[in-house]
Short mmCIF file of C-alpha atoms and ligand atoms in Angstrom, two decimals:
data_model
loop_
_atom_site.label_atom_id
_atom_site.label_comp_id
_atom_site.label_asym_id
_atom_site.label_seq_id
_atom_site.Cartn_x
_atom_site.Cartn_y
_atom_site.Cartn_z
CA UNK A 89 7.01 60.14 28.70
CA UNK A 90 5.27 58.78 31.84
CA UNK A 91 6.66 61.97 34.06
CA UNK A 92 6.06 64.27 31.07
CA UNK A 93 2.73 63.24 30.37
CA UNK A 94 1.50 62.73 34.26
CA UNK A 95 3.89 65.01 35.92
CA UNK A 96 4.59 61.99 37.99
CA UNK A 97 7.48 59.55 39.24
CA UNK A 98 7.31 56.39 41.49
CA UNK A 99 9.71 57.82 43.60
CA UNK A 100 7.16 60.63 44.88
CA UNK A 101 4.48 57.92 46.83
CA UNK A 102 7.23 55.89 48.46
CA UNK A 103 7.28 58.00 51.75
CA UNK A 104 3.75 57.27 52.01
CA UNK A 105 3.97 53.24 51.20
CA UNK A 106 5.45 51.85 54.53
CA UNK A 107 5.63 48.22 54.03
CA UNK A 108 4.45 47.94 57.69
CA UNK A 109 1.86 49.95 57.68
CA UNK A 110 0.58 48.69 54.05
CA UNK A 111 0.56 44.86 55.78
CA UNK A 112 -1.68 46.21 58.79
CA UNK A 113 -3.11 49.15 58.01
CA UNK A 114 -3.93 48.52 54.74
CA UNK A 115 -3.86 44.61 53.68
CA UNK A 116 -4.91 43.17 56.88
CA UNK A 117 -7.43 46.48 57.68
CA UNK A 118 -9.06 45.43 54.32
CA UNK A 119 -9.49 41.53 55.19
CA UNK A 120 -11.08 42.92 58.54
CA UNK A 121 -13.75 44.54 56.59
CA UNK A 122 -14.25 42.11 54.36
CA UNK A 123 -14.14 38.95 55.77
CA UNK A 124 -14.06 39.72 59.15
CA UNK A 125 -10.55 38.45 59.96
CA UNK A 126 -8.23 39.39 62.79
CA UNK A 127 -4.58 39.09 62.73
CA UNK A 128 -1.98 38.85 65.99
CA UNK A 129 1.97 38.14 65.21
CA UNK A 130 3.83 35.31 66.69
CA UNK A 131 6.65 35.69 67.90
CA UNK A 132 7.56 32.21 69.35
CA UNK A 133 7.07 30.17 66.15
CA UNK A 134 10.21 29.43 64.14
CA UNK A 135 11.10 30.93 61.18
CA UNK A 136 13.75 30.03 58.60
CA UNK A 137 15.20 33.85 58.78
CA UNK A 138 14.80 36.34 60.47
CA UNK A 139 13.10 38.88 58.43
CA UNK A 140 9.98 36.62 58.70
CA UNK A 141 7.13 37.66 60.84
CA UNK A 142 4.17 34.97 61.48
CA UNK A 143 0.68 36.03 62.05
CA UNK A 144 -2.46 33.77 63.81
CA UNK A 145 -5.07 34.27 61.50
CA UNK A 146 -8.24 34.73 63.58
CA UNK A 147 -11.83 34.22 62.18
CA UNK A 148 -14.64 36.38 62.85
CA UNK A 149 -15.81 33.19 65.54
CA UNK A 150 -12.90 33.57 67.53
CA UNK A 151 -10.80 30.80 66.67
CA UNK A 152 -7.90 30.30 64.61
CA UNK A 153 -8.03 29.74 60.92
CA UNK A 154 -4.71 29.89 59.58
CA UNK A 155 -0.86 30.61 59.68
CA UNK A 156 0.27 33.24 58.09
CA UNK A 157 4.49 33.81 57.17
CA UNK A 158 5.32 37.02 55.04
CA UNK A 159 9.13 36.86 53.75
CA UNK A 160 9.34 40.46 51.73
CA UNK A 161 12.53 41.15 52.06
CA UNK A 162 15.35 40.73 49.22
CA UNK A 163 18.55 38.34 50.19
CA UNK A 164 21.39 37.54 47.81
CA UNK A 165 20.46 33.68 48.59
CA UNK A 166 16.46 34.37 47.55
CA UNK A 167 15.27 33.81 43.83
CA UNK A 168 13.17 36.72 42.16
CA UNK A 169 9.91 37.35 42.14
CA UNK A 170 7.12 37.27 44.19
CA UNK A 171 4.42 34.60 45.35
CA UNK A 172 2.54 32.65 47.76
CA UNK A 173 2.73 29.04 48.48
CA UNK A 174 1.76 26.46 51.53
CA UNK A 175 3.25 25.15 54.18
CA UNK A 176 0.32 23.33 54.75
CA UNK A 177 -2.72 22.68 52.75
CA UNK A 178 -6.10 23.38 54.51
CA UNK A 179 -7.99 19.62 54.74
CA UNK A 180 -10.88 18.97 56.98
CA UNK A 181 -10.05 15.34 56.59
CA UNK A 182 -6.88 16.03 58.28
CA UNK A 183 -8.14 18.23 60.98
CA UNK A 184 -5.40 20.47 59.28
CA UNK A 185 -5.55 24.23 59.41
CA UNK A 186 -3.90 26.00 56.13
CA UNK A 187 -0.27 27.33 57.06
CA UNK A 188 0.64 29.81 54.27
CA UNK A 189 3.03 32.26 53.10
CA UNK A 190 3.76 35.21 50.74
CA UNK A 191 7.52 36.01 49.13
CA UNK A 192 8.42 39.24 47.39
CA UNK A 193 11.81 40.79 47.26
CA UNK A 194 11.71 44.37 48.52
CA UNK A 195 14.86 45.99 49.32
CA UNK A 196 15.42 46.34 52.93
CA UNK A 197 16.03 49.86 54.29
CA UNK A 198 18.83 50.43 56.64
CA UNK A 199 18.35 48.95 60.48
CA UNK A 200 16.17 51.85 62.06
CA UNK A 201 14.23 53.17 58.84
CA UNK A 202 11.34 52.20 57.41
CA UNK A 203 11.44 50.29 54.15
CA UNK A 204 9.16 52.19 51.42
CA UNK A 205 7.62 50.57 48.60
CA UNK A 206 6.78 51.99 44.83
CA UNK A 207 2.66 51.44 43.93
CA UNK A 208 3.73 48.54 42.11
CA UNK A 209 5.34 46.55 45.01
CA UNK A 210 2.30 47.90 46.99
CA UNK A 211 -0.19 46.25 44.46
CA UNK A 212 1.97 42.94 44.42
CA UNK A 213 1.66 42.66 47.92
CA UNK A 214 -1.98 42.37 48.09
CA UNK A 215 -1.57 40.15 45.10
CA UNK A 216 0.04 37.80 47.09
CA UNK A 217 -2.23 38.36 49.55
CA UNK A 218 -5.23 37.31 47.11
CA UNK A 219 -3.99 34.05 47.04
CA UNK A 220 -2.86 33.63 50.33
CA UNK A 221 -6.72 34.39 51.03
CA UNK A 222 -7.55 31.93 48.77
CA UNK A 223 -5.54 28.97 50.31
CA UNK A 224 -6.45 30.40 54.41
CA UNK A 225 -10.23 30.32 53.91
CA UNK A 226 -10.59 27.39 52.18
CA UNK A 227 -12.75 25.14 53.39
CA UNK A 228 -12.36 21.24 51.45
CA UNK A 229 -12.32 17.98 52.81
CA UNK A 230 -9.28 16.95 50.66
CA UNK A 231 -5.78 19.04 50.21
CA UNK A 232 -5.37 18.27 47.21
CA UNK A 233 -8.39 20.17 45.84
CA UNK A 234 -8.22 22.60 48.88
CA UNK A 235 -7.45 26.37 48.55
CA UNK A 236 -5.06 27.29 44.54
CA UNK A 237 -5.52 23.96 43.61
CA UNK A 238 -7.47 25.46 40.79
CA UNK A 239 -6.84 25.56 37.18
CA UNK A 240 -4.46 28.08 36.00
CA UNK A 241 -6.76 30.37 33.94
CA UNK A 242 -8.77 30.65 37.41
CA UNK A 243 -5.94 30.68 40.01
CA UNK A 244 -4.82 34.55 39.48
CA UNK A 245 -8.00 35.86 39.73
CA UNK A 246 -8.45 35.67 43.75
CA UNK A 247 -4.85 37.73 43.47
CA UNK A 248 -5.43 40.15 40.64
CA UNK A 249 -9.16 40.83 42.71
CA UNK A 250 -7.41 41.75 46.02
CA UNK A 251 -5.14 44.13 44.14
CA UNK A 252 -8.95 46.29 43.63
CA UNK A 253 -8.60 46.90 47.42
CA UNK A 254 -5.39 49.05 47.37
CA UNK A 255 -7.17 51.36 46.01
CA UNK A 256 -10.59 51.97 47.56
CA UNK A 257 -10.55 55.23 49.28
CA UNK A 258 -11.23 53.79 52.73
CA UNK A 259 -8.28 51.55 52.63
CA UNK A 260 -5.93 53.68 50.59
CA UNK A 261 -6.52 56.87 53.28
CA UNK A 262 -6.31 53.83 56.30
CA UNK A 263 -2.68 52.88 55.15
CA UNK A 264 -1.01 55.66 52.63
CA UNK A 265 0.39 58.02 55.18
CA UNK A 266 3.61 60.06 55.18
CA UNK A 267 6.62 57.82 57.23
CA UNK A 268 7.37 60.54 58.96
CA UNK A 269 4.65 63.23 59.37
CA UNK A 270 1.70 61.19 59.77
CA UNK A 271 0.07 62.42 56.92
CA UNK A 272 -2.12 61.39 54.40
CA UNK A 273 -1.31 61.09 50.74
CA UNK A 274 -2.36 64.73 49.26
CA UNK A 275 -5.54 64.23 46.70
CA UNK A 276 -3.65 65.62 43.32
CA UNK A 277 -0.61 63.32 44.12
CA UNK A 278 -2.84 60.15 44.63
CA UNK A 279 -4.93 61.43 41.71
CA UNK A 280 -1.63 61.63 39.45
CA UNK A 281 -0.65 58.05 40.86
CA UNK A 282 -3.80 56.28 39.85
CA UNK A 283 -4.31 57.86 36.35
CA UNK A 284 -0.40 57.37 35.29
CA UNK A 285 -1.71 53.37 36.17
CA UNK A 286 -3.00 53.04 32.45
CA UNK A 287 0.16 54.56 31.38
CA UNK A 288 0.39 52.82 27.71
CA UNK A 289 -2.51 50.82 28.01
CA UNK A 290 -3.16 49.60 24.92
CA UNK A 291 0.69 48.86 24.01
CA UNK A 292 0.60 46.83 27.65
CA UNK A 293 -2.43 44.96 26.14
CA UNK A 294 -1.27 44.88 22.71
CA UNK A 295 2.24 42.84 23.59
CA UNK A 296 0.23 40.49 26.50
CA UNK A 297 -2.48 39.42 23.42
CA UNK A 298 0.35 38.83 20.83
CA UNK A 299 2.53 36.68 23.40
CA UNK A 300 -0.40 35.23 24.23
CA UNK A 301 -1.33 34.04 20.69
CA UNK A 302 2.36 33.02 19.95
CA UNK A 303 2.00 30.61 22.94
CA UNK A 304 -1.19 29.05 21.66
CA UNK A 305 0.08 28.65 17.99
CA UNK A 306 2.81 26.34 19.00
CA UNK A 307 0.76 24.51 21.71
CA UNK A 308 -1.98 23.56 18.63
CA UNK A 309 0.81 22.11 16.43
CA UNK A 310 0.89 18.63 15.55
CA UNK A 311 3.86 16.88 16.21
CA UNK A 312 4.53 16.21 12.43
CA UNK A 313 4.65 20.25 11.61
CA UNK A 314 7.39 21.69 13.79
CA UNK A 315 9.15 24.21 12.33
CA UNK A 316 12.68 24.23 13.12
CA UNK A 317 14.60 26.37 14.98
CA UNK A 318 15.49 28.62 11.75
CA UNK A 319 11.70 28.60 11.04
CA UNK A 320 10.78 29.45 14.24
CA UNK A 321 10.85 33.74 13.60
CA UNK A 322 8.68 33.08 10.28
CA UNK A 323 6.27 30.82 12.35
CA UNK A 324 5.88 33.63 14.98
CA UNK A 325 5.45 35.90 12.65
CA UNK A 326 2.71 34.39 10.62
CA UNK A 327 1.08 33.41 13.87
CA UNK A 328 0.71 37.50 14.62
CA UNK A 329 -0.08 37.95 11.19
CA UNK A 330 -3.01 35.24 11.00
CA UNK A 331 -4.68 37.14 13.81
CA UNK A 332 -3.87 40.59 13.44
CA UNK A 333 -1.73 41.34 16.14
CA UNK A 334 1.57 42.02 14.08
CA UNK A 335 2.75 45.28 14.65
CA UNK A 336 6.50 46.26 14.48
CA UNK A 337 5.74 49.13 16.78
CA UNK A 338 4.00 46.58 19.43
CA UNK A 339 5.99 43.32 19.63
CA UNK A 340 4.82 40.37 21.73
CA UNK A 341 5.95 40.65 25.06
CA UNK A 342 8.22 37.45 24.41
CA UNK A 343 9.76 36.11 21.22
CA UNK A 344 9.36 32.63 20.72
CA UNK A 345 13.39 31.90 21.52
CA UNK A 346 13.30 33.72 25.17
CA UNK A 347 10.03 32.78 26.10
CA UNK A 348 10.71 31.17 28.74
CA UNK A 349 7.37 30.68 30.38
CA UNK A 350 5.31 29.15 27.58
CA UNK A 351 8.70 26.47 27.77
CA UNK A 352 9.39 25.24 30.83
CA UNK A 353 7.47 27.48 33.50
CA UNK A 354 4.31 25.83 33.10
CA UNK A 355 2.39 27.57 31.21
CA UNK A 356 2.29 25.86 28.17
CA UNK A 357 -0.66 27.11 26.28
CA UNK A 358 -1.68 28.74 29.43
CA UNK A 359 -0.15 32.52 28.89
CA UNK A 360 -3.68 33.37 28.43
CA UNK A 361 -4.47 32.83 31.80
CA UNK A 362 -3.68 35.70 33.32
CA UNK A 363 -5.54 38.20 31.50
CA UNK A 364 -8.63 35.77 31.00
CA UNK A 365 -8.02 35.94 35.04
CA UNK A 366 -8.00 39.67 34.76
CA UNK A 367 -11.82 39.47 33.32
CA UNK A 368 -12.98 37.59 36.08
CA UNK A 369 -11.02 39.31 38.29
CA UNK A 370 -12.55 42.86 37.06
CA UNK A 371 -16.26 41.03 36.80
CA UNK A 372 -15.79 40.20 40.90
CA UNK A 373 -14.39 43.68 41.58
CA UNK A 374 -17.40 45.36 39.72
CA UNK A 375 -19.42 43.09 41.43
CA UNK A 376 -18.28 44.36 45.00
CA UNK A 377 -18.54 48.01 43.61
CA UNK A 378 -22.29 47.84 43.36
CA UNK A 379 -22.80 46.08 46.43
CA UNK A 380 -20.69 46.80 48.79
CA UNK A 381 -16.85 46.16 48.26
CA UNK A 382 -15.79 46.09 52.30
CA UNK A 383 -18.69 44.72 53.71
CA UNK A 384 -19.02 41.41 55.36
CA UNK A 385 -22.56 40.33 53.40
CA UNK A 386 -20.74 40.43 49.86
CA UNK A 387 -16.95 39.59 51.56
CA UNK A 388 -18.96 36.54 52.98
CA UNK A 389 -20.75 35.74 50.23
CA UNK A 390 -17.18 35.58 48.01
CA UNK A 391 -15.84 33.53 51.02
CA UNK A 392 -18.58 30.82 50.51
CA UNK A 393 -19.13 30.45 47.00
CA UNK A 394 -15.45 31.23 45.93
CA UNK A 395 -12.78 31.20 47.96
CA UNK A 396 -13.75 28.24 49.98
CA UNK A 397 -14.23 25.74 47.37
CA UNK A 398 -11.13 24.90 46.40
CA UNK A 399 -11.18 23.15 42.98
CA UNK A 400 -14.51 21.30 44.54
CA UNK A 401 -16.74 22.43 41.92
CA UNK A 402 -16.81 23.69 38.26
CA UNK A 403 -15.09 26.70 38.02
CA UNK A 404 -17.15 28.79 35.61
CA UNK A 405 -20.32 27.48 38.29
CA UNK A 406 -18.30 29.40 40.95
CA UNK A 407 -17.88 32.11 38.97
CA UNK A 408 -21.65 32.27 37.84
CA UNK A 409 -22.76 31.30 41.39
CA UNK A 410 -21.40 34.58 42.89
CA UNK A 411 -21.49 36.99 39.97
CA UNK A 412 -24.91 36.20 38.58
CA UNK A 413 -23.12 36.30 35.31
CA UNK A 414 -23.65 33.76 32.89
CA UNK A 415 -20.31 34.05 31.13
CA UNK A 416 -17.65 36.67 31.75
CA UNK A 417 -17.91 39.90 30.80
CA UNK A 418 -14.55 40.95 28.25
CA UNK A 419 -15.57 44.64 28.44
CA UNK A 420 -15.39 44.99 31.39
CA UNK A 421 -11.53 44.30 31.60
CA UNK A 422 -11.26 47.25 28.77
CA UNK A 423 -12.68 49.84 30.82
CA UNK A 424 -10.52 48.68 34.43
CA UNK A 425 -7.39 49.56 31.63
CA UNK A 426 -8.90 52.73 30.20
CA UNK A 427 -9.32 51.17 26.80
ZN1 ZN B 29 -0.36 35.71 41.14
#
């Protein structure tokens, strides 16, 4: 339906999505602008394989301001998925700089070519990114409130922002160029691209709100009205029903018995997080829009009032502080999905 209704397939973009030149010409070009951060590899510093490359992060004074280790490729040995995590935790107290890294698991082209990535492994990169961002320009006394040491519902909105910059013209036309010509991405295939993004929109946000709502009915039960396992369908079920999300053409994106993350990933009545996430993230973006989204006054701004705070302060405050918005704005996650 996707390639019928878009006359478009993943496969077309990859030539133009090297993962080398999406790192520096495209994720690091857009940190440049923004928050006026330089990045030179290491080659000295150990790494525990040897896919990894290490970067000095370089603030806009001169000196250095973080480790960065990217491990994209995939390895038999390496679980699935993708995501950033620390080393080291920024703390002033500790006279420690932060010492991060990003995993994803990209199949590795053949010794010699270039490894190309879909739009999707493109966006998840500077996703990771985001939060990598988020734990390298912190700026807290104490690690343990330095950098993603924010509350869940917050935490994947520094990520899901950074995705907004794969897409600006300036940085898309900086790193989406032909692997072997040179060339830049032709306008009606980057057109196609982006529109075919909101490819089934509303089923995508139909199945997120109904797992979302499944989560959050179990999580409110008392302990002395469990249903048991044979209940458990019927309980899902009237859950969907109760707030008018059951649909037999739009299922939640997880059934209660292979829903794994509302179980035992952590998320427990927390599923919600990432598209409540998704509004802020979408408020900050639209923010950046109107005033400048890769310039150093807003990128600065962000840097002070968001990203450096850690879990130092109130998190709606930091939200408000740099928005100007009292509360976030829902409709404005609608229209970034083409609702
Ligand atoms: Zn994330």
């Amino acid at each position: 339906m996707k390639k019928e209704q878009y006359s478009f397939s993943d496969d077309e973009v990859k030539p133009y999505f090297n993962i080398d030149s999406v790192l520096i010409n495209g994720i690091f070009y857009a940190a440049n602008k923004v928050y006026g951060l330089s990045f030179k590899e290491r080659k000295d510093l150990p790494t525990y394989h040897p896919d990894m490359k290490v970067f000095d992060v370089i603030d806009n004074n001169g000196k250095q301001l973080a480790l960065f280790y990217c491990d994209y490729f995939r390895r038999p040995s390496k679980r699935g998925g993708a995501w950033m995590s620390a080393f080291a935790k920024q703390s002033r107290l500790r006279q420690q700089i932060p010492i991060i890294y990003n995993v994803c698991n990209y199949a590795k082209a053949p010794e010699g070519q270039p490894t190309l990535l879909t739009w999707d492994e493109v966006s998840t990169m500077f996703h990771e990114f985001g939060h990598a961002l988020h734990g390298m320009l912190s700026n807290c006394n104490y690690n343990t409130l330095s950098g993603t040491a924010v509350a869940r519902d917050f935490v994947e909105m520094p990520s899901q922002f950074n995705e907004s910059f794969a897409s600006i013209p300036e940085v898309f036309n900086h790193f989406a160029k032909h692997y072997k010509t040179n060339q830049p991405m032709p306008a009606d295939l980057c057109d196609k691209m982006l529109n075919s993004i909101n490819f089934q929109a509303a089923y995508a946000m139909g199945e997120n709100l109904g797992a979302t709502c499944v989560d959050m009915a179990w999580h409110m039960l008392d302990s002395k009205n469990i249903p048991t396992a044979e209940e458990a369908k019927n309980f899902e079920t009237k859950a969907l029903k109760e707030v008018g999300l059951l649909d037999n053409q739009i299922p939640p994106r997880y059934s209660t018995s292979y829903f794994n993350h509302v179980w035992g990933g952590g998320y427990a009545a927390g599923y919600y997080s990432y598209l409540w996430s998704e509004v802020l993230a979408v408020n900050i973006a639209d923010y950046f829009e109107k005033n400048g989204a890769l310039t150093r006054k807003v990128g600065n701004d962000f840097r002070n009032k968001v990203l450096s705070r850690g879990n130092t302060k109130d998190l709606m405050e930091i939200f408000s502080d740099f928005t100007g918005l009292k509360a976030p704005d829902a409709s404005g996650l609608l229209k970034a999905r083409g609702l």
